[in-house]
């Protein structure tokens, strides 16, 4: 299995791999991306529209041969929109099917994995590897402070608790841009 360390042993090799993927980075950005990959700690990129912030994350995912998961932030975004929600139409169909079959239905059966709709944060935490996913959190400055606090806590621990299912811990914490 090729690891992240094998793919990017140093800043120079990351710069070369990014260039091969069509992304030219200056030395300071390459160093910051290298730190985000190897430490791993979230990397905050700031700049005007069109300078390549999103493309940096896309190219990094390409270099690492791992998925890019994107969370688009906006004013009023909440944890459910970023993490998971329940598939209510499917749950309703499950209820109707149980009623039609005359089967007993317990509430716990309606809150299982098959009814969970995974959003970008959950997808990033559950990514099976072998290398971590690249999680692009776009326009994080548009989210409110409460959501930012939730986000930072989740990313620091790489875990989330779903009351109905328990705690989910990332085996490969995402690389966060």
PDB file of C-alpha atoms in Angstrom, residues 44-47 53 72-75 137-145 147-148 151-152:
ATOM      1  CA  UNK A  44      -6.686  27.898   6.060  1.00  0.00           C
ATOM      2  CA  UNK A  45      -6.169  29.439   2.627  1.00  0.00           C
ATOM      3  CA  UNK A  46      -7.253  33.038   2.113  1.00  0.00           C
ATOM      4  CA  UNK A  47      -7.257  35.100  -1.039  1.00  0.00           C
ATOM      5  CA  UNK A  53      -7.574  27.974  -3.406  1.00  0.00           C
ATOM      6  CA  UNK A  72     -19.849  24.549   0.770  1.00  0.00           C
ATOM      7  CA  UNK A  73     -20.499  26.808   3.762  1.00  0.00           C
ATOM      8  CA  UNK A  74     -23.133  29.521   3.830  1.00  0.00           C
ATOM      9  CA  UNK A  75     -24.849  31.713   6.363  1.00  0.00           C
ATOM     10  CA  UNK A 137     -14.397  23.414   3.465  1.00  0.00           C
ATOM     11  CA  UNK A 138     -15.222  26.266   1.138  1.00  0.00           C
ATOM     12  CA  UNK A 139     -16.246  29.750   2.304  1.00  0.00           C
ATOM     13  CA  UNK A 140     -15.952  28.837   6.004  1.00  0.00           C
ATOM     14  CA  UNK A 141     -16.038  32.559   6.824  1.00  0.00           C
ATOM     15  CA  UNK A 142     -19.708  32.657   5.775  1.00  0.00           C
ATOM     16  CA  UNK A 143     -20.749  30.211   8.512  1.00  0.00           C
ATOM     17  CA  UNK A 144     -21.755  31.485  11.940  1.00  0.00           C
ATOM     18  CA  UNK A 145     -19.581  31.121  15.034  1.00  0.00           C
ATOM     19  CA  UNK A 147     -21.058  26.167  13.286  1.00  0.00           C
ATOM     20  CA  UNK A 148     -17.353  27.074  13.195  1.00  0.00           C
ATOM     21  CA  UNK A 151     -16.509  22.200  12.914  1.00  0.00           C
ATOM     22  CA  UNK A 152     -13.258  22.833  14.781  1.00  0.00           C
TER      23      UNK A 152
END
